[in-house]
Short mmCIF file of C-alpha atoms in Angstrom, two decimals:
data_model
loop_
_atom_site.label_atom_id
_atom_site.label_comp_id
_atom_site.label_asym_id
_atom_site.label_seq_id
_atom_site.Cartn_x
_atom_site.Cartn_y
_atom_site.Cartn_z
CA MET U 1 0.00 0.00 0.00
CA SER U 2 1.31 3.41 -0.89
CA ARG U 3 2.53 5.56 2.04
CA ASN U 4 2.46 9.33 2.21
CA ILE U 5 5.65 10.87 3.61
CA LEU U 6 6.03 14.44 4.83
CA LEU U 7 9.57 15.86 4.86
CA THR U 8 10.52 19.06 6.67
CA LEU U 9 13.53 20.86 5.19
CA LYS U 10 15.79 23.82 5.77
CA PHE U 11 17.49 25.37 2.79
CA ASP U 12 19.73 28.27 1.92
CA GLY U 13 18.11 29.38 -1.33
CA THR U 14 21.06 31.41 -2.66
CA ALA U 15 22.02 28.88 -5.31
CA TYR U 16 18.49 27.92 -6.39
CA HIS U 17 15.81 29.23 -8.67
CA GLY U 18 13.27 28.68 -5.91
CA TRP U 19 11.52 25.48 -4.92
CA GLN U 20 9.63 24.77 -8.14
CA LEU U 21 11.08 22.51 -10.87
CA GLN U 22 12.40 24.47 -13.85
CA SER U 23 13.42 23.14 -17.20
CA ASN U 24 16.51 25.35 -17.49
CA ALA U 25 17.63 26.09 -13.92
CA VAL U 26 18.37 24.21 -10.71
CA SER U 27 15.57 24.17 -8.13
CA VAL U 28 15.33 22.85 -4.58
CA GLN U 29 12.55 20.48 -5.70
CA GLN U 30 14.87 18.90 -8.25
CA ARG U 31 17.55 18.28 -5.62
CA VAL U 32 15.02 16.83 -3.16
CA ASN U 33 13.51 14.55 -5.82
CA GLU U 34 16.97 13.35 -6.83
CA ALA U 35 17.99 12.63 -3.23
CA VAL U 36 14.76 10.79 -2.33
CA ASN U 37 14.90 8.77 -5.53
CA ALA U 38 18.54 7.86 -4.88
CA VAL U 39 17.42 6.39 -1.54
CA LEU U 40 14.16 4.75 -2.61
CA HIS U 41 15.01 3.77 -6.19
CA GLU U 42 11.64 5.14 -7.20
CA ASN U 43 10.53 8.07 -9.29
CA ILE U 44 8.78 10.29 -6.78
CA ASN U 45 8.00 13.97 -7.28
CA ALA U 46 7.68 15.86 -4.02
CA SER U 47 4.85 18.42 -3.65
CA GLY U 48 5.97 21.56 -1.86
CA CYS U 49 4.05 23.74 0.61
CA SER U 50 4.66 26.79 -1.59
CA ARG U 51 6.70 28.10 -4.43
CA THR U 52 9.58 30.24 -3.29
CA ASP U 53 11.48 32.79 -5.37
CA THR U 54 15.10 32.61 -6.43
CA GLY U 55 17.36 33.37 -3.46
CA VAL U 56 14.62 32.98 -0.83
CA HIS U 57 15.47 30.74 2.16
CA ALA U 58 13.55 28.36 4.39
CA GLN U 59 14.00 27.58 8.06
CA MET U 60 11.00 25.30 7.59
CA PHE U 61 9.72 24.03 4.28
CA CYS U 62 7.41 21.04 3.93
CA CYS U 63 6.90 18.67 1.05
CA ASN U 64 5.24 15.29 0.70
CA PHE U 65 5.44 12.33 -1.66
CA HIS U 66 3.91 8.89 -2.02
CA THR U 67 6.08 5.79 -1.97
CA GLU U 68 5.60 2.05 -2.25
CA LYS U 69 8.67 1.38 -0.11
CA SER U 70 8.44 0.41 3.55
CA ILE U 71 11.49 2.24 4.96
CA PRO U 72 10.55 3.86 8.31
CA ALA U 73 10.08 7.60 7.89
CA GLU U 74 12.76 8.58 10.43
CA LYS U 75 15.36 6.43 8.65
CA LEU U 76 14.82 8.55 5.57
CA ILE U 77 16.35 11.58 7.28
CA PRO U 78 20.05 10.58 7.32
CA ALA U 79 19.68 8.67 4.05
CA VAL U 80 18.18 11.61 2.12
CA ASN U 81 20.59 14.08 3.76
CA TYR U 82 23.45 11.97 2.47
CA TYR U 83 22.36 12.69 -1.10
CA LEU U 84 21.33 16.31 -0.61
CA PRO U 85 23.80 19.16 -1.22
CA ASP U 86 25.14 21.10 1.79
CA ASP U 87 22.65 23.93 1.39
CA ILE U 88 19.55 21.72 1.81
CA ALA U 89 18.82 19.42 4.75
CA VAL U 90 15.90 17.29 5.92
CA TYR U 91 15.37 17.40 9.67
CA LYS U 92 12.02 15.70 10.07
CA ALA U 93 10.15 12.91 8.26
CA LEU U 94 6.69 11.69 9.19
CA GLU U 95 4.20 9.27 7.71
CA VAL U 96 0.96 11.20 7.22
CA ALA U 97 -2.63 10.45 6.14
CA PRO U 98 -3.10 9.50 2.45
CA GLU U 99 -5.01 12.68 1.67
CA PHE U 100 -2.38 15.01 3.23
CA HIS U 101 -0.89 17.49 0.75
CA ALA U 102 1.95 19.84 1.76
CA ARG U 103 0.31 22.78 0.01
CA PHE U 104 -3.43 22.21 0.21
CA SER U 105 -3.41 20.94 3.81
CA CYS U 106 -1.46 23.98 5.00
CA LYS U 107 -3.38 26.10 7.53
CA SER U 108 -1.00 29.01 7.87
CA LYS U 109 2.57 30.14 7.36
CA GLU U 110 5.00 32.48 8.99
CA TYR U 111 7.61 34.42 7.04
CA VAL U 112 10.54 36.36 8.46
CA TYR U 113 12.22 39.12 6.50
CA ARG U 114 15.68 39.79 7.91
CA ILE U 115 17.45 43.13 7.58
CA CYS U 116 21.12 43.54 8.45
CA ASN U 117 21.13 47.12 9.71
CA THR U 118 24.85 47.91 9.80
CA PRO U 119 26.72 50.91 8.34
CA TYR U 120 28.90 48.56 6.26
CA ARG U 121 27.98 45.17 4.84
CA ASP U 122 28.50 42.12 7.02
CA PRO U 123 30.05 39.11 5.23
CA PHE U 124 28.14 36.71 7.48
CA TYR U 125 24.79 38.04 6.26
CA GLU U 126 25.70 38.32 2.59
CA HIS U 127 22.88 36.58 0.63
CA ARG U 128 21.10 35.96 3.95
CA ALA U 129 19.63 39.36 4.78
CA LEU U 130 18.89 42.69 3.17
CA PHE U 131 21.85 44.97 3.85
CA TYR U 132 20.30 48.32 4.83
CA PRO U 133 22.72 50.92 6.29
CA PRO U 134 20.46 53.78 7.53
CA MET U 135 19.64 53.26 11.19
CA LEU U 136 16.18 51.69 11.40
CA ASN U 137 13.60 52.62 13.99
CA GLU U 138 12.10 49.20 14.60
CA ALA U 139 9.39 50.65 16.88
CA LEU U 140 8.11 52.71 13.93
CA LEU U 141 8.16 49.64 11.68
CA ASN U 142 6.39 47.61 14.33
CA GLU U 143 3.67 50.26 14.67
CA GLU U 144 3.12 50.61 10.91
CA ILE U 145 3.04 46.87 10.24
CA GLN U 146 0.01 46.43 12.53
CA ALA U 147 -2.13 47.91 9.72
CA PHE U 148 -1.74 44.62 7.83
CA VAL U 149 -3.19 42.48 10.62
CA GLY U 150 -6.72 41.27 9.86
CA TYR U 151 -8.75 40.16 6.85
CA HIS U 152 -7.96 42.34 3.85
CA ASP U 153 -7.88 42.37 0.07
CA PHE U 154 -4.12 42.46 -0.56
CA THR U 155 -4.27 43.39 -4.27
CA SER U 156 -1.94 46.36 -3.61
CA PHE U 157 0.60 43.88 -2.23
CA CYS U 158 0.62 41.36 -5.06
CA SER U 159 2.96 41.37 -8.05
CA SER U 160 1.47 40.75 -11.45
CA GLY U 161 2.18 37.24 -12.63
CA GLY U 162 0.25 35.53 -9.86
CA SER U 163 -2.65 33.39 -11.06
CA VAL U 164 -4.82 33.77 -7.94
CA GLU U 165 -8.10 35.64 -8.37
CA ASP U 166 -9.27 36.02 -4.79
CA LYS U 167 -6.72 38.29 -3.15
CA ARG U 168 -8.29 38.36 0.30
CA ARG U 169 -6.11 36.93 3.03
CA THR U 170 -5.93 37.05 6.80
CA VAL U 171 -2.78 38.21 8.54
CA TYR U 172 -2.89 36.86 12.11
CA ALA U 173 0.13 38.64 13.52
CA ALA U 174 2.94 40.90 12.37
CA SER U 175 5.90 42.47 14.11
CA ALA U 176 9.27 44.13 13.65
CA GLN U 177 11.89 43.38 16.27
CA ARG U 178 15.56 44.18 16.67
CA SER U 179 18.21 41.82 17.95
CA GLY U 180 21.57 43.61 17.82
CA ASP U 181 22.24 44.62 14.21
CA LEU U 182 19.40 42.48 12.85
CA VAL U 183 15.84 43.67 12.37
CA ASP U 184 13.40 40.81 11.75
CA ILE U 185 10.00 41.52 10.22
CA ARG U 186 7.65 38.63 10.99
CA ILE U 187 4.26 37.94 9.39
CA HIS U 188 1.94 35.05 10.14
CA GLY U 189 -1.06 34.55 7.90
CA ASP U 190 -3.40 32.01 6.33
CA GLY U 191 -1.90 32.53 2.90
CA PHE U 192 0.33 34.84 0.93
CA LEU U 193 0.07 36.29 -2.57
CA TYR U 194 2.92 36.49 -5.07
CA ASN U 195 5.68 38.68 -3.52
CA MET U 196 3.28 39.80 -0.76
CA VAL U 197 5.80 39.77 2.10
CA ARG U 198 8.48 41.44 0.01
CA ILE U 199 6.08 44.24 -1.05
CA ILE U 200 4.95 44.70 2.56
CA VAL U 201 8.61 45.07 3.60
CA GLY U 202 9.36 47.43 0.70
CA THR U 203 6.35 49.54 1.69
CA LEU U 204 7.45 49.67 5.33
CA LEU U 205 10.90 50.83 4.22
CA TYR U 206 9.27 53.53 2.07
CA VAL U 207 7.31 54.70 5.12
CA HIS U 208 10.56 54.73 7.11
CA MET U 209 12.25 56.82 4.38
CA GLY U 210 9.30 59.22 4.30
CA LYS U 211 8.44 58.32 0.70
CA ILE U 212 5.07 57.09 1.96
CA ALA U 213 3.33 58.98 4.79
CA ARG U 214 3.03 57.38 8.21
CA GLY U 215 -0.41 55.98 8.98
CA THR U 216 -1.42 55.61 5.33
CA ILE U 217 -1.00 51.84 4.92
CA PRO U 218 -4.79 51.34 5.44
CA ASP U 219 -5.34 53.66 2.44
CA ILE U 220 -2.85 51.71 0.34
CA ILE U 221 -4.68 48.48 1.19
CA LYS U 222 -8.03 50.08 0.25
CA ALA U 223 -6.62 51.34 -3.08
CA LYS U 224 -6.26 47.74 -4.38
CA ASP U 225 -3.55 49.06 -6.67
CA ARG U 226 0.00 47.69 -6.74
CA THR U 227 1.40 51.09 -7.70
CA ALA U 228 0.12 52.60 -4.44
CA ALA U 229 2.50 50.42 -2.41
CA GLY U 230 6.30 50.53 -2.13
CA ILE U 231 8.97 48.53 -3.91
CA THR U 232 9.38 44.76 -3.76
CA ALA U 233 12.20 44.17 -1.24
CA PRO U 234 14.95 41.89 -2.60
CA PRO U 235 14.70 38.12 -2.04
CA GLN U 236 17.79 37.42 0.08
CA GLY U 237 16.16 38.69 3.30
CA LEU U 238 13.13 36.39 3.05
CA TYR U 239 12.77 33.18 5.04
CA LEU U 240 9.83 30.81 5.14
CA ASN U 241 9.93 30.24 8.89
CA ARG U 242 6.99 28.12 10.05
CA ILE U 243 4.33 25.97 8.40
CA TYR U 244 1.21 24.97 10.29
CA TYR U 245 -0.94 21.89 9.65
CA ASP U 246 -3.80 20.57 11.73
CA GLY U 247 -2.79 17.51 13.71
CA VAL U 248 0.85 17.45 12.57
CA ASN U 249 3.45 18.59 15.08
CA LEU U 250 6.52 19.68 13.16
CA LEU U 251 8.43 21.12 16.09
CA GLU U 252 8.77 18.37 18.70
CA MET L 1 54.71 62.13 6.01
CA SER L 2 53.75 58.50 6.08
CA ARG L 3 50.54 57.64 7.96
CA ASN L 4 49.79 54.39 9.74
CA ILE L 5 46.27 53.07 9.14
CA LEU L 6 44.53 50.38 11.17
CA LEU L 7 41.69 48.51 9.43
CA THR L 8 39.22 46.30 11.28
CA LEU L 9 37.72 43.53 9.15
CA LYS L 10 35.17 40.76 9.28
CA PHE L 11 35.63 37.80 7.01
CA ASP L 12 34.08 34.47 6.24
CA GLY L 13 37.22 32.37 5.84
CA THR L 14 35.61 29.48 3.94
CA ALA L 15 37.13 30.39 0.60
CA TYR L 16 40.59 31.41 1.89
CA HIS L 17 43.81 29.73 2.87
CA GLY L 18 43.91 31.86 6.00
CA TRP L 19 45.10 35.44 6.39
CA GLN L 20 48.72 34.99 5.40
CA LEU L 21 49.91 35.55 1.80
CA GLN L 22 50.58 32.29 -0.03
CA SER L 23 52.33 31.83 -3.32
CA ASN L 24 49.90 29.21 -4.60
CA ALA L 25 46.56 29.92 -2.88
CA VAL L 26 44.23 32.83 -2.24
CA SER L 27 44.54 34.47 1.18
CA VAL L 28 42.58 37.23 2.91
CA GLN L 29 45.76 39.33 3.07
CA GLN L 30 46.08 39.20 -0.71
CA ARG L 31 42.49 40.41 -1.18
CA VAL L 32 42.94 43.20 1.36
CA ASN L 33 46.22 44.33 -0.21
CA GLU L 34 44.62 44.34 -3.66
CA ALA L 35 41.60 46.35 -2.48
CA VAL L 36 43.67 48.94 -0.58
CA ASN L 37 46.06 49.31 -3.49
CA ALA L 38 43.17 49.74 -5.93
CA VAL L 39 42.01 52.68 -3.80
CA LEU L 40 45.39 54.26 -2.96
CA HIS L 41 47.34 53.42 -6.13
CA GLU L 42 50.20 52.36 -3.90
CA ASN L 43 51.86 49.09 -3.13
CA ILE L 44 51.05 48.52 0.51
CA ASN L 45 51.28 45.20 2.32
CA ALA L 46 48.99 45.01 5.34
CA SER L 47 50.33 43.41 8.56
CA GLY L 48 47.75 41.21 10.25
CA CYS L 49 47.09 40.71 13.97
CA SER L 50 47.56 36.95 13.55
CA ARG L 51 47.76 34.20 11.03
CA THR L 52 44.53 32.29 10.72
CA ASP L 53 44.09 28.79 9.33
CA THR L 54 42.21 27.84 6.18
CA GLY L 55 38.46 28.06 6.79
CA VAL L 56 38.74 30.04 10.04
CA HIS L 57 36.54 33.16 10.31
CA ALA L 58 36.87 36.56 11.91
CA GLN L 59 34.24 38.77 13.49
CA MET L 60 37.13 41.11 14.22
CA PHE L 61 40.51 41.03 12.53
CA CYS L 62 42.94 43.93 12.55
CA CYS L 63 45.66 44.86 10.13
CA ASN L 64 47.71 47.99 9.57
CA PHE L 65 49.68 49.53 6.73
CA HIS L 66 51.65 52.70 6.04
CA THR L 67 50.60 55.05 3.27
CA GLU L 68 51.82 58.33 1.80
CA LYS L 69 48.28 59.29 0.74
CA SER L 70 46.18 61.79 2.69
CA ILE L 71 42.71 60.24 2.32
CA PRO L 72 40.85 60.43 5.67
CA ALA L 73 40.78 57.03 7.35
CA GLU L 74 36.97 56.80 7.51
CA LYS L 75 36.68 57.45 3.76
CA LEU L 76 38.75 54.33 3.17
CA ILE L 77 35.96 52.11 4.51
CA PRO L 78 33.45 52.35 1.63
CA ALA L 79 36.24 52.67 -0.94
CA VAL L 80 38.08 49.53 0.18
CA ASN L 81 34.80 47.62 0.63
CA TYR L 82 33.97 48.41 -2.98
CA TYR L 83 37.03 46.43 -4.10
CA LEU L 84 36.78 43.63 -1.54
CA PRO L 85 34.88 40.41 -2.34
CA ASP L 86 31.55 39.76 -0.56
CA ASP L 87 33.11 37.54 2.09
CA ILE L 88 35.47 40.23 3.45
CA ALA L 89 34.45 43.67 4.73
CA VAL L 90 36.15 46.58 6.46
CA TYR L 91 34.03 48.22 9.14
CA LYS L 92 36.49 50.48 10.89
CA ALA L 93 39.54 52.48 9.81
CA LEU L 94 41.65 54.59 12.17
CA GLU L 95 44.86 56.51 11.89
CA VAL L 96 47.18 55.19 14.58
CA ALA L 97 50.63 56.03 16.00
CA PRO L 98 53.60 55.37 13.68
CA GLU L 99 54.92 52.54 15.86
CA PHE L 100 51.56 50.70 16.06
CA HIS L 101 51.71 47.16 14.65
CA ALA L 102 48.56 45.02 14.39
CA ARG L 103 50.38 41.95 15.69
CA PHE L 104 53.05 43.22 18.07
CA SER L 105 50.85 45.89 19.67
CA CYS L 106 48.09 43.38 20.41
CA LYS L 107 47.43 42.96 24.15
CA SER L 108 44.94 40.11 24.03
CA LYS L 109 42.50 38.25 21.81
CA GLU L 110 39.22 36.45 22.20
CA TYR L 111 38.29 33.45 20.12
CA VAL L 112 34.87 31.82 19.85
CA TYR L 113 34.47 28.23 18.74
CA ARG L 114 30.90 27.63 17.57
CA ILE L 115 29.26 24.22 17.63
CA CYS L 116 25.95 23.57 15.88
CA ASN L 117 24.45 20.96 18.19
CA THR L 118 21.57 19.62 16.10
CA PRO L 119 20.66 16.00 15.26
CA TYR L 120 20.92 16.78 11.53
CA ARG L 121 23.15 19.32 9.81
CA ASP L 122 21.85 22.86 9.46
CA PRO L 123 22.47 24.46 6.02
CA PHE L 124 22.77 27.91 7.62
CA TYR L 125 25.77 26.82 9.70
CA GLU L 126 27.51 24.82 6.99
CA HIS L 127 31.17 26.00 6.96
CA ARG L 128 30.36 28.31 9.88
CA ALA L 129 30.23 25.95 12.84
CA LEU L 130 31.24 22.43 13.82
CA PHE L 131 28.24 20.18 13.24
CA TYR L 132 28.10 17.94 16.32
CA PRO L 133 24.92 15.83 16.70
CA PRO L 134 25.19 14.26 20.20
CA MET L 135 23.43 16.46 22.76
CA LEU L 136 26.07 18.55 24.51
CA ASN L 137 26.03 19.33 28.20
CA GLU L 138 27.32 22.87 28.09
CA ALA L 139 27.49 23.07 31.91
CA LEU L 140 30.01 20.21 31.89
CA LEU L 141 32.04 21.93 29.15
CA ASN L 142 31.91 25.19 31.07
CA GLU L 143 33.16 23.48 34.23
CA GLU L 144 36.01 21.66 32.49
CA ILE L 145 37.20 24.67 30.51
CA GLN L 146 37.93 26.60 33.72
CA ALA L 147 41.08 24.47 34.10
CA PHE L 148 42.65 26.46 31.27
CA VAL L 149 42.23 29.82 32.99
CA GLY L 150 45.50 31.21 34.34
CA TYR L 151 49.17 31.24 33.40
CA HIS L 152 50.22 27.86 32.01
CA ASP L 153 52.68 26.19 29.70
CA PHE L 154 50.37 25.16 26.84
CA THR L 155 52.80 22.77 25.11
CA SER L 156 50.12 20.01 25.25
CA PHE L 157 47.81 22.32 23.29
CA CYS L 158 50.15 23.34 20.48
CA SER L 159 50.46 21.60 17.12
CA SER L 160 53.91 20.92 15.79
CA GLY L 161 54.83 23.39 13.09
CA GLY L 162 54.67 26.45 15.33
CA SER L 163 57.98 28.31 15.61
CA VAL L 164 57.39 29.74 19.08
CA GLU L 165 59.70 28.49 21.83
CA ASP L 166 58.09 29.91 24.95
CA LYS L 167 54.73 28.17 25.20
CA ARG L 168 53.55 29.88 28.37
CA ARG L 169 50.42 31.95 27.94
CA THR L 170 47.75 33.46 30.16
CA VAL L 171 44.08 32.62 29.61
CA TYR L 172 42.03 35.38 31.24
CA ALA L 173 38.60 33.86 30.86
CA ALA L 174 36.94 30.87 29.26
CA SER L 175 33.34 29.70 29.02
CA ALA L 176 30.91 27.43 27.20
CA GLN L 177 27.42 28.78 26.70
CA ARG L 178 24.35 27.57 24.84
CA SER L 179 22.00 29.74 22.80
CA GLY L 180 19.35 27.48 21.28
CA ASP L 181 21.09 24.90 19.08
CA LEU L 182 24.43 26.71 19.24
CA VAL L 183 27.11 26.11 21.84
CA ASP L 184 29.80 28.80 21.87
CA ILE L 185 33.14 28.12 23.52
CA ARG L 186 34.87 31.41 24.31
CA ILE L 187 38.50 31.94 25.30
CA HIS L 188 40.20 35.24 26.04
CA GLY L 189 43.96 35.25 26.49
CA ASP L 190 47.14 37.23 26.00
CA GLY L 191 48.28 35.02 23.15
CA PHE L 192 47.56 31.73 21.46
CA LEU L 193 49.82 28.98 20.16
CA TYR L 194 49.39 27.22 16.82
CA ASN L 195 45.97 25.45 16.89
CA MET L 196 45.66 26.08 20.63
CA VAL L 197 41.93 26.90 20.66
CA ARG L 198 41.09 24.03 18.33
CA ILE L 199 43.03 21.54 20.51
CA ILE L 200 41.34 22.91 23.64
CA VAL L 201 37.95 22.37 21.98
CA GLY L 202 38.91 18.90 20.75
CA THR L 203 40.04 18.01 24.28
CA LEU L 204 36.79 19.28 25.80
CA LEU L 205 34.83 17.15 23.32
CA TYR L 206 36.95 14.13 24.29
CA VAL L 207 36.11 14.77 27.95
CA HIS L 208 32.44 15.02 26.99
CA MET L 209 32.66 11.70 25.12
CA GLY L 210 34.40 10.05 28.09
CA LYS L 211 37.61 9.44 26.11
CA ILE L 212 39.41 11.69 28.59
CA ALA L 213 38.42 11.56 32.28
CA ARG L 214 36.66 14.52 33.85
CA GLY L 215 38.88 16.70 36.00
CA THR L 216 42.11 15.62 34.30
CA ILE L 217 42.76 18.69 32.16
CA PRO L 218 45.24 20.05 34.77
CA ASP L 219 47.21 16.80 34.35
CA ILE L 220 47.17 17.17 30.56
CA ILE L 221 48.52 20.71 30.91
CA LYS L 222 51.26 19.47 33.26
CA ALA L 223 52.24 16.68 30.85
CA LYS L 224 53.50 19.23 28.26
CA ASP L 225 52.83 16.60 25.64
CA ARG L 226 50.58 17.14 22.64
CA THR L 227 49.59 13.46 22.58
CA ALA L 228 48.05 13.78 26.08
CA ALA L 229 45.37 16.16 24.75
CA GLY L 230 42.43 15.49 22.45
CA ILE L 231 42.05 16.00 18.70
CA THR L 232 42.35 19.32 16.89
CA ALA L 233 38.75 20.43 16.27
CA PRO L 234 38.08 21.37 12.62
CA PRO L 235 38.57 24.97 11.49
CA GLN L 236 35.06 25.94 10.40
CA GLY L 237 33.84 26.52 13.99
CA LEU L 238 36.61 28.97 14.87
CA TYR L 239 36.12 32.74 14.91
CA LEU L 240 38.62 35.39 15.92
CA ASN L 241 36.14 37.51 17.87
CA ARG L 242 37.88 40.43 19.61
CA ILE L 243 41.29 42.08 19.47
CA TYR L 244 42.45 44.34 22.26
CA TYR L 245 45.00 47.16 21.98
CA ASP L 246 45.92 49.74 24.57
CA GLY L 247 44.42 53.12 23.76
CA VAL L 248 42.56 52.03 20.62
CA ASN L 249 38.80 51.62 20.89
CA LEU L 250 37.66 49.28 18.15
CA LEU L 251 34.06 48.93 19.27
CA GLU L 252 32.56 52.42 19.42
#
């Protein structure tokens, strides 16, 4: 009987054209498929919890696949890691219900956008954070970001190219917090549109610069117009941080 | 009149054969010399505060050079960074007294050895920490490491190949502390022998494994015999973290 396996991964996305298989570029999905198939001698194709853009990272990314093989899920972890490159690792494997799907079963996600707020670039955050030299007032960012919390039409915060028609989403929580030189912008929601987090961050930075007036994010949301919002922040600061499913504990 | 310039750097040492110029491999010193000379149109050769091994990192590394040019020290920072590769950055530049020498003027140094203590490797610490899966008891490490504090002959903790005859050094402070999955071993001393920190860490791990008995580090020190100590821990966990000079404030 076919078994449904959920893998939880971390990856540094610098070298990849996102999760999704591409015909002419290397993706994380390709590397995961290759590693799992090297272990199982099958021809699985893992389904991911989301697409990610080129250069975007994951502290938690989930995918699932169906296999005929009987290897215990936890034994897959070291075996698959052996075949994965250094910038991708599996750290959890679970057998899940047949109908479970990494994307469609997902209840909510948390993203973190990391800013390295130092006067000069820091080699240890190269490709892993947005380097932003002007001193950030994280309290201002934290105040402004609260405007996104709730159920809204996020059309103003969606790049063209997305195929989704209903652009209403719920943001459960959002914050900006400093830890030393790092400012982490955190957003937890039931779903995210194409480039939504990166446009939210770009808009917050525009508010910080004074290019967008303080307190006007509710108006930008109401405008339902991408050009009302700020720029799309670059990918290297973005991390998929948590994935939530009902009845599946990914943290213990 | 010639001016003496002190640069403070950070570097990710993964791609380099240490600080020191090599005829057949790329070193950090070579990249720094090239960048400074591209800015100043001179032929300087920066003196470093220490050699570092291949793959060792620096959160703070100091070097100095003499120049005939009058460019203000702080203007050198963005100019030199422009020519440096992504994995090396200058973040401080100061004009110092003519007799100042990055190595000989150094009063003390602090190293941090970082261990990523997770069951499976973490892509974000690849090349930047020792991956060590068995659960570490950092309290035990912290207790054992206290034996190194003080003025000792560290012959047992020095690899052959060093040219130094007097192997007595003072360790001012040492600790092992956990922050989540990371265990940082920190040692501050007036000077360090070849591979000294890495052999101290390897010895602590041997004590943790039970290959060396608890409480016997004082005996290993007294033995003045490299074979009495543990292995040399690998380079990727080691960071030069702080450099201290009299009368030069590198942190403000």
